[in-house]
mmCIF file of C-alpha atoms and ligand atoms in Angstrom:
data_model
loop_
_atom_site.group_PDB
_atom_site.id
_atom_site.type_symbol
_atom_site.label_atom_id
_atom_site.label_comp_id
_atom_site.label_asym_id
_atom_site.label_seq_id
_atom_site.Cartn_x
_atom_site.Cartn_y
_atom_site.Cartn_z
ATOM 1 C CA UNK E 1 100.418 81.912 -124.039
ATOM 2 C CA UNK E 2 99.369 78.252 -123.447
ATOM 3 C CA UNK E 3 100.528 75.150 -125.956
ATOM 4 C CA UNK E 4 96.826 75.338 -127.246
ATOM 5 C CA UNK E 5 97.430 78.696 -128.095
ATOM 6 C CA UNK E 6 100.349 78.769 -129.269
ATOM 7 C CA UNK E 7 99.450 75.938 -131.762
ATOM 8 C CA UNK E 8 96.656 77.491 -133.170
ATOM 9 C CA UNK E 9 99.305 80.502 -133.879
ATOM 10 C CA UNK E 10 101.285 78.115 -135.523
ATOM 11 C CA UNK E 11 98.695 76.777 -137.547
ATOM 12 C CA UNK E 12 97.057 80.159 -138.765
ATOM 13 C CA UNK E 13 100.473 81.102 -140.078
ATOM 14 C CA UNK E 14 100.750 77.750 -141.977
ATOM 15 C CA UNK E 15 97.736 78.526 -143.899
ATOM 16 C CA UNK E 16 98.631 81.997 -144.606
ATOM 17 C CA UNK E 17 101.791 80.945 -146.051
ATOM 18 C CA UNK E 18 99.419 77.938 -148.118
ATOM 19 C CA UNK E 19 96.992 80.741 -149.699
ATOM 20 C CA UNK E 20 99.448 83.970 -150.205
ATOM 21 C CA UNK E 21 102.915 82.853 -151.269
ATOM 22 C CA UNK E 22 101.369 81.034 -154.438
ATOM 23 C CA UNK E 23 99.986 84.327 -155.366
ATOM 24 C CA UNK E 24 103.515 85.662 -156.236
ATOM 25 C CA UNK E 25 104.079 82.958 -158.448
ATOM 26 C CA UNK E 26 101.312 82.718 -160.232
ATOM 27 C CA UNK E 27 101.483 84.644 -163.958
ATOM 28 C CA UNK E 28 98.366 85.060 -164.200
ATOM 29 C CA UNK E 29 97.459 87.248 -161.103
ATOM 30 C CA UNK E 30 96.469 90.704 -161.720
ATOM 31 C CA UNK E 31 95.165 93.252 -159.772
ATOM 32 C CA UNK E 32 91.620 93.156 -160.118
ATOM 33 C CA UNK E 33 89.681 93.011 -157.556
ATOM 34 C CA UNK E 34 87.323 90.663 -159.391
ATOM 35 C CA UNK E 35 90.266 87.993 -159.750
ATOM 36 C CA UNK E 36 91.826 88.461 -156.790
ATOM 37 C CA UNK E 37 93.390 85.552 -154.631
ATOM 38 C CA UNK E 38 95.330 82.837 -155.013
ATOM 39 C CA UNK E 39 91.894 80.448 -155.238
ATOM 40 C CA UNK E 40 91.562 81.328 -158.315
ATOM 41 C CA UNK E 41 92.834 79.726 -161.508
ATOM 42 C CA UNK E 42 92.889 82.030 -165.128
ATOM 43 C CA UNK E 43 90.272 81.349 -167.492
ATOM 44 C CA UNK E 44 92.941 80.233 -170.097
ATOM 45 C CA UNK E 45 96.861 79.462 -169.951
ATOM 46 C CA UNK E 46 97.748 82.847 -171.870
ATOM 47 C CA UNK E 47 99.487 85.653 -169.584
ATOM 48 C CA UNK E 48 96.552 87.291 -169.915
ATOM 49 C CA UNK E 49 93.026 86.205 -170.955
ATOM 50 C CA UNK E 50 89.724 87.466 -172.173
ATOM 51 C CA UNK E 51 87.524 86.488 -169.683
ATOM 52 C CA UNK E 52 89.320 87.335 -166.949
ATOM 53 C CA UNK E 53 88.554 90.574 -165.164
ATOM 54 C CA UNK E 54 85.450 92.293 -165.185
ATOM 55 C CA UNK E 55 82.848 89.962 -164.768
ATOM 56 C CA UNK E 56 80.185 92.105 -166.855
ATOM 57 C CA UNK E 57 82.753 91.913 -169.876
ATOM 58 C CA UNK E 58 82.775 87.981 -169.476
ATOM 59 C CA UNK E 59 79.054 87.726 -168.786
ATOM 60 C CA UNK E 60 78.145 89.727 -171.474
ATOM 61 C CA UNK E 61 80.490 87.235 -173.702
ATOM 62 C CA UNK E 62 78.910 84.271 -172.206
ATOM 63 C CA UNK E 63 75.047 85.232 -172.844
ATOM 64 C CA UNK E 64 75.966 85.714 -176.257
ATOM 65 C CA UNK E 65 74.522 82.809 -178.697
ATOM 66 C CA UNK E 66 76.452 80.384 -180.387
ATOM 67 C CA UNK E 67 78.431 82.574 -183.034
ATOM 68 C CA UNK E 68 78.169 79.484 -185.267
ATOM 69 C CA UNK E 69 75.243 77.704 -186.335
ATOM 70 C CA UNK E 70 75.409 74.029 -184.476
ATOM 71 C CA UNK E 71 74.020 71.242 -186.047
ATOM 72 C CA UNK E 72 70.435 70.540 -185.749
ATOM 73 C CA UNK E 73 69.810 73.604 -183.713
ATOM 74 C CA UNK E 74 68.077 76.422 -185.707
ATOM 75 C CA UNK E 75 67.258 79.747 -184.692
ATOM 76 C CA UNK E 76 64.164 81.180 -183.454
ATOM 77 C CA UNK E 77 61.610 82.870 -185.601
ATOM 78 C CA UNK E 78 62.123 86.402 -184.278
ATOM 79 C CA UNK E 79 65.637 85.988 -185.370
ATOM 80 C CA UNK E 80 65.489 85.048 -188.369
ATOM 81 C CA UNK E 81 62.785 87.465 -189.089
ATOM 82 C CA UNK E 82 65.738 90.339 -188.249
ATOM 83 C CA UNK E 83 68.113 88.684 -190.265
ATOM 84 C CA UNK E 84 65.465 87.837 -193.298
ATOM 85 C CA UNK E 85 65.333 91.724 -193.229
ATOM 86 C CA UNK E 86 68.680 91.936 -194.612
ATOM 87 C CA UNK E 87 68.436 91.633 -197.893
ATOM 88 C CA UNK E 88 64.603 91.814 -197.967
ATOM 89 C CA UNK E 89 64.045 87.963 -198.175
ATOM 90 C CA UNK E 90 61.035 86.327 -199.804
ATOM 91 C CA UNK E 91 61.332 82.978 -197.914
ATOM 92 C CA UNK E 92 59.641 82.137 -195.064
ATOM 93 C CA UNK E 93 60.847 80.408 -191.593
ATOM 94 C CA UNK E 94 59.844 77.075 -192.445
ATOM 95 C CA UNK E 95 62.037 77.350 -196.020
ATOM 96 C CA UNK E 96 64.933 78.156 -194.236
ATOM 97 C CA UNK E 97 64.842 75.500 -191.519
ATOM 98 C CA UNK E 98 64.510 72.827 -194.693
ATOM 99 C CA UNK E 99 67.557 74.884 -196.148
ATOM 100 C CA UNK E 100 69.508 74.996 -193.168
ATOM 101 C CA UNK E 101 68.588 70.945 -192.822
ATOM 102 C CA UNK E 102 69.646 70.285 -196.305
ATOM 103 C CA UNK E 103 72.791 72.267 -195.800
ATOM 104 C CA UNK E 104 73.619 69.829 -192.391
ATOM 105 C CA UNK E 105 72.829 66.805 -194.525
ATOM 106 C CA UNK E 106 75.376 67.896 -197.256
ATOM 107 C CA UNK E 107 78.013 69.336 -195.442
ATOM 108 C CA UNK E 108 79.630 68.271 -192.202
ATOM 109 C CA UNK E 109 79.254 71.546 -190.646
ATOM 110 C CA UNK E 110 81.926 72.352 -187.812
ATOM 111 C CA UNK E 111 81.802 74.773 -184.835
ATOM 112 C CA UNK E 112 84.653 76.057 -182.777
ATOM 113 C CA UNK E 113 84.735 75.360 -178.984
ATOM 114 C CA UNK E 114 83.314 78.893 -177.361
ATOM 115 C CA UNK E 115 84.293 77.519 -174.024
ATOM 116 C CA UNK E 116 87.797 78.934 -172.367
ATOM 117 C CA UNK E 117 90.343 76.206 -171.012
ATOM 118 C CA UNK E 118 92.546 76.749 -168.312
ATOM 119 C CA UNK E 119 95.138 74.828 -170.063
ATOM 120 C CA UNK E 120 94.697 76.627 -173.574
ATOM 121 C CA UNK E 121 96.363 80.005 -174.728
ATOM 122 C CA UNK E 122 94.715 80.304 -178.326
ATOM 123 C CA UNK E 123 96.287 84.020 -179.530
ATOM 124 C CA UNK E 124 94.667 85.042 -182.535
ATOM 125 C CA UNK E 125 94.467 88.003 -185.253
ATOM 126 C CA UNK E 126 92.173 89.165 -187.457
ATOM 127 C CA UNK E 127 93.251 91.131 -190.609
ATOM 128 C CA UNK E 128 91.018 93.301 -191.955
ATOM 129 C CA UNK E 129 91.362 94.751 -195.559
ATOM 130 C CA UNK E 130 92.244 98.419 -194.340
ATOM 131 C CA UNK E 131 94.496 100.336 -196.279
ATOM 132 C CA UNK E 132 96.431 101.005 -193.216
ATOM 133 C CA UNK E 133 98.364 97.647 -193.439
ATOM 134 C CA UNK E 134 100.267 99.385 -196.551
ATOM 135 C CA UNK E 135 103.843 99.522 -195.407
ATOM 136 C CA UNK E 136 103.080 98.426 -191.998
ATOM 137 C CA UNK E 137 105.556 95.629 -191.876
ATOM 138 C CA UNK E 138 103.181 93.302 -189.716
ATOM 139 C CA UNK E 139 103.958 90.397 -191.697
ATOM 140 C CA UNK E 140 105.860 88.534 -189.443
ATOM 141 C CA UNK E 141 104.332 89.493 -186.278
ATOM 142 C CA UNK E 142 100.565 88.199 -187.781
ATOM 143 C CA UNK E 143 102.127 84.866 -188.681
ATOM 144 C CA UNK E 144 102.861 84.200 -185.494
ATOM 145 C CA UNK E 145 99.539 83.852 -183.780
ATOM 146 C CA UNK E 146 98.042 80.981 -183.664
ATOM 147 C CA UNK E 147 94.805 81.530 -185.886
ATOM 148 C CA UNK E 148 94.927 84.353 -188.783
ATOM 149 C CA UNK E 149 91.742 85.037 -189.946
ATOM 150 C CA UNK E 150 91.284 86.894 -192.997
ATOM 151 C CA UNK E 151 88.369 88.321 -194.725
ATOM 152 C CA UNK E 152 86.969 88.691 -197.971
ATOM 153 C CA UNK E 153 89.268 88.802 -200.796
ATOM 154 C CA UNK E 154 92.535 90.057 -199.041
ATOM 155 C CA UNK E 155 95.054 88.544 -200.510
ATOM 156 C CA UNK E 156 98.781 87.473 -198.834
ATOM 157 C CA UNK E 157 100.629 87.150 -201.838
ATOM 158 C CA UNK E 158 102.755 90.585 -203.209
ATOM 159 C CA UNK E 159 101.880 91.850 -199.769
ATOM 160 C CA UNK E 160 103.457 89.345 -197.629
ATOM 161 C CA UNK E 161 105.671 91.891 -195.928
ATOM 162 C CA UNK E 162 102.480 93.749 -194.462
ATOM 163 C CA UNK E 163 100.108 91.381 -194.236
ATOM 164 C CA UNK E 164 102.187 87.899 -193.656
ATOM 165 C CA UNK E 165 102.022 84.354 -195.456
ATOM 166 C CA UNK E 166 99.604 82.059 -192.945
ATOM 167 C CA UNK E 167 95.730 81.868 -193.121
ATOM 168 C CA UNK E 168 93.821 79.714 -191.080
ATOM 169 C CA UNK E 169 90.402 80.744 -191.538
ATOM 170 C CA UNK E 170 89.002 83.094 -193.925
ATOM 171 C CA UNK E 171 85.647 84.696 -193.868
ATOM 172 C CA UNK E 172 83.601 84.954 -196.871
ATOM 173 C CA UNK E 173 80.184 85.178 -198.849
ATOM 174 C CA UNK E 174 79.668 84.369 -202.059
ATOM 175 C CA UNK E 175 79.958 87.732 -204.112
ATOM 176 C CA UNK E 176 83.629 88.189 -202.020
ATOM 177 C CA UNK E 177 84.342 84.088 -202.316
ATOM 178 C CA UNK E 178 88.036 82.809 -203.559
ATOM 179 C CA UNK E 179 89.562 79.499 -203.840
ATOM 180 C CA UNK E 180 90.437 78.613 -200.173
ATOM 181 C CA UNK E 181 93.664 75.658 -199.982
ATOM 182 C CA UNK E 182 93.180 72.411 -198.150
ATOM 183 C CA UNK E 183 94.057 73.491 -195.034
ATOM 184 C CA UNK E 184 92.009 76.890 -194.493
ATOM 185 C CA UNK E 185 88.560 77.030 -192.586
ATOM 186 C CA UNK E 186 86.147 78.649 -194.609
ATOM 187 C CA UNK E 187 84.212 80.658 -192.324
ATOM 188 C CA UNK E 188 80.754 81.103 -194.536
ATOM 189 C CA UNK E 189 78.644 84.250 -193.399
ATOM 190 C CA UNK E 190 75.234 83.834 -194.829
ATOM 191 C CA UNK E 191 73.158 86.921 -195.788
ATOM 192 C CA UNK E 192 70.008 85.492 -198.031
ATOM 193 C CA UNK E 193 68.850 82.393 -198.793
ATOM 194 C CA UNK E 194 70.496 81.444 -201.637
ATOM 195 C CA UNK E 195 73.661 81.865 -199.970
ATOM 196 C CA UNK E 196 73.308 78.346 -198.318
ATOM 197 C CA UNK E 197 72.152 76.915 -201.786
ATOM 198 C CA UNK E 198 75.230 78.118 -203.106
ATOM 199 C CA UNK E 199 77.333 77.010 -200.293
ATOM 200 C CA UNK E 200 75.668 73.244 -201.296
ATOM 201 C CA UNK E 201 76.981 73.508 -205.067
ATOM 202 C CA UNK E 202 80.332 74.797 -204.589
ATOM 203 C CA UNK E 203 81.336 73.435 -201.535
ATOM 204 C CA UNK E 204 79.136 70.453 -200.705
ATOM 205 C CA UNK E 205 78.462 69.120 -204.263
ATOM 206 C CA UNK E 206 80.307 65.982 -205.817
ATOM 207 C CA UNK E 207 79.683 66.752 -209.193
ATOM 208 C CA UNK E 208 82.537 67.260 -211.216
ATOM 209 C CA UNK E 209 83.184 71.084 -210.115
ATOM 210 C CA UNK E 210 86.323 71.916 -207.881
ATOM 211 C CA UNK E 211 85.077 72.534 -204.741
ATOM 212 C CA UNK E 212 85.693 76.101 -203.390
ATOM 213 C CA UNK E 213 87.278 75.115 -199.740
ATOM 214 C CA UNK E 214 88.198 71.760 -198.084
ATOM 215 C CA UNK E 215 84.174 70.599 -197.154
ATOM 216 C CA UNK E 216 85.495 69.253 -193.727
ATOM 217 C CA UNK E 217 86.728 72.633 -192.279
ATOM 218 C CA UNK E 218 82.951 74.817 -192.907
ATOM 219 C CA UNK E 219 81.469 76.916 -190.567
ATOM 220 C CA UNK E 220 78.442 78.905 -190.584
ATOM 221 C CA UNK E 221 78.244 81.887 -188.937
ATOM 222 C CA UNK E 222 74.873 82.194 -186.699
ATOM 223 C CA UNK E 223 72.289 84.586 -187.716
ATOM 224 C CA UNK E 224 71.049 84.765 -184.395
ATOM 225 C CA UNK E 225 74.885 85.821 -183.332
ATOM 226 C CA UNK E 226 74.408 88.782 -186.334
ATOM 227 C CA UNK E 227 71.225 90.213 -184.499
ATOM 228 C CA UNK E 228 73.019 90.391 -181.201
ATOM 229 C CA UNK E 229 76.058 91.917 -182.269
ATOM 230 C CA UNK E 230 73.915 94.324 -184.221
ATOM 231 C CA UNK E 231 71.271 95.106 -181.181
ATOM 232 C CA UNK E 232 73.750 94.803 -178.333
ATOM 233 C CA UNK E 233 77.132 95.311 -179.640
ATOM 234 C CA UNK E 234 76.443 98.150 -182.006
ATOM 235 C CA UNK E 235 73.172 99.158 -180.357
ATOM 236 C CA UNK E 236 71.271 98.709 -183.476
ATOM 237 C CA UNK E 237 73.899 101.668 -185.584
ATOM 238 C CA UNK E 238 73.515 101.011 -189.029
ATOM 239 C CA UNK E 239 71.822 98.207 -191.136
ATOM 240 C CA UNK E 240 73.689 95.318 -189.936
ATOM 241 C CA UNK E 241 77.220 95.052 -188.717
ATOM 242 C CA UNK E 242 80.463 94.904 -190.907
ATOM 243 C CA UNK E 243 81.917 91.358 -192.019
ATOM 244 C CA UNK E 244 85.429 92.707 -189.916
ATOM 245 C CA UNK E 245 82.784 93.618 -186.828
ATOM 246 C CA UNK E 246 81.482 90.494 -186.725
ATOM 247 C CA UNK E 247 85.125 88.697 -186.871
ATOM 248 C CA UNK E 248 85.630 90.620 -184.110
ATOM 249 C CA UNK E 249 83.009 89.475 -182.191
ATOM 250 C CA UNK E 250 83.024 85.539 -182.959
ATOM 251 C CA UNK E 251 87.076 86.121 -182.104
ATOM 252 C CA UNK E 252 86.293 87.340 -178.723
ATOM 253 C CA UNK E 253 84.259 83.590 -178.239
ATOM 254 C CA UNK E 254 86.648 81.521 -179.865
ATOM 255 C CA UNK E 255 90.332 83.264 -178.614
ATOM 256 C CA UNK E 256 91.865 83.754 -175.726
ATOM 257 C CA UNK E 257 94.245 86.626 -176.687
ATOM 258 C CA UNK E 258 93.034 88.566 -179.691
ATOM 259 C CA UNK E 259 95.212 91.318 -182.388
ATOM 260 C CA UNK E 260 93.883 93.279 -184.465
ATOM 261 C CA UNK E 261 95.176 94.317 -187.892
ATOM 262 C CA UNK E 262 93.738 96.056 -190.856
ATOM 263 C CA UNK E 263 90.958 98.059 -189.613
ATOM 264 C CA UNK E 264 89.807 101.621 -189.445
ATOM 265 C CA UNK E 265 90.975 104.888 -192.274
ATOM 266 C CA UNK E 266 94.358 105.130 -193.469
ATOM 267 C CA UNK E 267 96.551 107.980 -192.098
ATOM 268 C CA UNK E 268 94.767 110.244 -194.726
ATOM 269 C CA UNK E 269 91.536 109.505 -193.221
ATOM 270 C CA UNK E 270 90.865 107.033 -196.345
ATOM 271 C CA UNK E 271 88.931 103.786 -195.909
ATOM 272 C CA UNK E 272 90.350 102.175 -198.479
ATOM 273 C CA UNK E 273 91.546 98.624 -199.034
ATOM 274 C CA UNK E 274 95.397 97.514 -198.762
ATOM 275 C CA UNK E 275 95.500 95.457 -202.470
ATOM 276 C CA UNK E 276 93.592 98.555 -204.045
ATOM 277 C CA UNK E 277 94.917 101.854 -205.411
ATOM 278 C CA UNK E 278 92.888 104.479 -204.305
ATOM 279 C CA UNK E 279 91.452 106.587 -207.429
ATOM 280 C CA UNK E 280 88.592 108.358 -205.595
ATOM 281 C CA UNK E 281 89.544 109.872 -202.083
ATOM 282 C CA UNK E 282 86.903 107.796 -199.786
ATOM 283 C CA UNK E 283 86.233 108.764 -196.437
ATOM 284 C CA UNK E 284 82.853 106.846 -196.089
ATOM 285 C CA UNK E 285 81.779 103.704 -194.729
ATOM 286 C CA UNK E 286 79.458 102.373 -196.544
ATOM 287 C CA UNK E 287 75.464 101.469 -194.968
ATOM 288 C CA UNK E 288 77.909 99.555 -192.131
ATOM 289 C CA UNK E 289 78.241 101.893 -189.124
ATOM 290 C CA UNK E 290 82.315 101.906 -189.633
ATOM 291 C CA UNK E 291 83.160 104.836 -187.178
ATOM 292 C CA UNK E 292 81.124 103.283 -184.268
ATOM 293 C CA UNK E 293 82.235 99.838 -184.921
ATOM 294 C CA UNK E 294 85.950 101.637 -184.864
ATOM 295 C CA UNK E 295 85.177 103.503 -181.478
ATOM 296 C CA UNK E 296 84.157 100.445 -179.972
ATOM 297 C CA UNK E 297 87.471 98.390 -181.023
ATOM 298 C CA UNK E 298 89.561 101.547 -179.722
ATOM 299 C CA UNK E 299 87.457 101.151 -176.411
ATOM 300 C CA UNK E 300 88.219 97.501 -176.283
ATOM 301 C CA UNK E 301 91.879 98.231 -177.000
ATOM 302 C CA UNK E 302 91.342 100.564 -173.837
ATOM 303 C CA UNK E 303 90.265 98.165 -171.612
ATOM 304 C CA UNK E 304 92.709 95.706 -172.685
ATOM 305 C CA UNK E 305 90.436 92.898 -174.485
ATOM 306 C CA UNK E 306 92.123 93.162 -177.744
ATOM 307 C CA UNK E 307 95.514 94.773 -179.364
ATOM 308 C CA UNK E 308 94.860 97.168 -182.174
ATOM 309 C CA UNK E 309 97.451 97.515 -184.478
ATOM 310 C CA UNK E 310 96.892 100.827 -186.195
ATOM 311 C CA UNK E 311 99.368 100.454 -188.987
ATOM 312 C CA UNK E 312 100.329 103.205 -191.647
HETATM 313 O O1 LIG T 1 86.116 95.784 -197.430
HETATM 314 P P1 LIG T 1 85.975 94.447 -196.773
HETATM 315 O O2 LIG T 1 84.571 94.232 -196.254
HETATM 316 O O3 LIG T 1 86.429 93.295 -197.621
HETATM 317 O O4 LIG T 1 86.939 94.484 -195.509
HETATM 318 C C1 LIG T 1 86.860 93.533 -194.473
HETATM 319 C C2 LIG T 1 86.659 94.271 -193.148
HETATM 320 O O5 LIG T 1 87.803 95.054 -192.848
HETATM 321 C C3 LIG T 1 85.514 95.259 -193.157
HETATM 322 O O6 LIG T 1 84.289 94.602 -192.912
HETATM 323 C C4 LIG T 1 85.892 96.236 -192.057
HETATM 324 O O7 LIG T 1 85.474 95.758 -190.804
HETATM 325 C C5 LIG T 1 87.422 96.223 -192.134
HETATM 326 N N1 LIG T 1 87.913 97.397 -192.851
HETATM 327 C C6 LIG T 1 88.168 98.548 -192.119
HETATM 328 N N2 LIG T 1 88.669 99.652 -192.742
HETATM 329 C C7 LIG T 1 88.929 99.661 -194.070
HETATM 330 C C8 LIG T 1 88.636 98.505 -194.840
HETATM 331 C C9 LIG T 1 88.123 97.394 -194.203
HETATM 332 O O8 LIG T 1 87.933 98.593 -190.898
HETATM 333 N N3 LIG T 1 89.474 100.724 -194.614
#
């Protein structure tokens, strides 16, 4: 072997030490062949994150629309002729872009960042309102991710053992609306047109009625984001998807890690709701398609997007 030689050798083996001994250090390497190599940096700071892996899971996350409206961007006509369908609206397209204008001008409507940072580990759980949190004892364990977001009416207090103490976003309409404190985002899912009307009088008016949430911390959830859960999610199953689906969904934008409480029957096959006793045995799910949506989170469990936390 000459000295050229023999410094090439040298130099190959430098580099392979450069690109393979990082690899061992790095937390965030798994074994996919999709993230493979020591080139590549995680999607998020979490040991492991949502996006990383298959690259049809992530795409499919990607070409999703916004899951919240953004200001001064409406929807297109086609989707808000799915989601006027709903509850049979009378209004037509040009009505609701005035409304959804009115509602920017009153309200200064937020979004959450969709977009994954390498330096970011956002862990998250939603609770739904099964009654399979009853005696669960995942109080503690919610509390300590770093958004809890609750739906509906479920309530924390005389459950706090179950269900925890902390609530930073709650998800609500008006017929399941509650006082929200100071510090919780209300995350407003709009199903007519009056729902934004209402959302201006008790949460964007000044007259002399207690506002319903802190106006600064409002977000709207995207009817065009309803329509694609509902068509590509849940492959059109049911009328529209389930508040808790849709948390689900939005969660998978906004969180790098995501647990999930609260959802699915009891362990007597009821689906009933943790803060109410059950008089009726009800194994239904309403006009929501409630088994699919709870195959699907069982096959994201699977494939180790999310952690379901079955409870009691
Ligand atoms: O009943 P409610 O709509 O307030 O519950 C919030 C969400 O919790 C539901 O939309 C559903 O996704 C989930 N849930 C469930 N199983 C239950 C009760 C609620 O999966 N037994």
């Amino acid at each position: 072997m000459n000295y050229r030689q023999k410094k090439s050798r040298v130099l190959i083996s430098l580099l392979l030490c450069i690109s393979v001994i990082p690899m061992f250090f790095n937390p965030s390497w798994n074994l996919s062949v999709y993230s493979f190599g020591p080139w590549k940096s995680s999607f998020c700071s979490c040991l492991k994150c949502i996006r990383d892996g298959d690259p049809r899971f992530r795409e499919q996350i990607d070409a999703s629309p916004e899951p919240f409206l953004p200001r001064k961007h409406s929807i297109s006509e086609n989707d808000f002729l799915w989601w006027k369908k709903i509850k049979q609206e009378k209004y037509d397209f040009a009505f609701f872009n005035a409304t959804v204008d009115k509602v920017f001008e009153m309200l200064p409507i937020i979004s959450e960042d969709v977009e994954p940072r390498p330096d970011r580990c956002r862990i998250c759980a939603i609770v739904g309102n099964s009654g399979n949190l009853n005696g669960s004892r995942y109080g503690p364990l919610i509390d300590l991710h770093d958004f809890v977001i609750r739906m509906n009416y479920g309530p924390t207090r005389g459950f706090e053992v179950d269900v925890g103490t902390k609530t930073t976003h709650r998800v609500m309409y008006p017929e399941t609306a509650s006082l929200l404190d100071h510090t919780t985002h209300l995350v407003f899912f709009p199903f007519k047109m009056e729902d934004f009307l209402w959302l201006i009088e008790n949460v964007g008016s000044d007259l002399n009625k207690q506002s319903l949430a802190n106006k600064n911390l409002v977000m709207i959830l995207n009817p065009a984001f309803m329509k694609h859960v509902h068509q590509v999610w849940l492959q059109k199953k049911g009328a529209y998807p389930s508040t808790g689906f849709m948390t689900l969904a939005f969660s998978l934008m906004i969180c790098d890690e995501v647990s999930v409480f609260g959802f699915g029957a009891d362990s007597d096959g009821n689906w009933g709701h943790y803060f109410e006793k059950i008089k009726v045995q009800n194994f239904g799910t309403g006009y929501h398609p409630g088994k699919y949506e709870y195959n699907l989170i069982q096959q994201l469990q699977k494939i180790q997007k999310i952690t379901l936390y079955k409870g009691h």
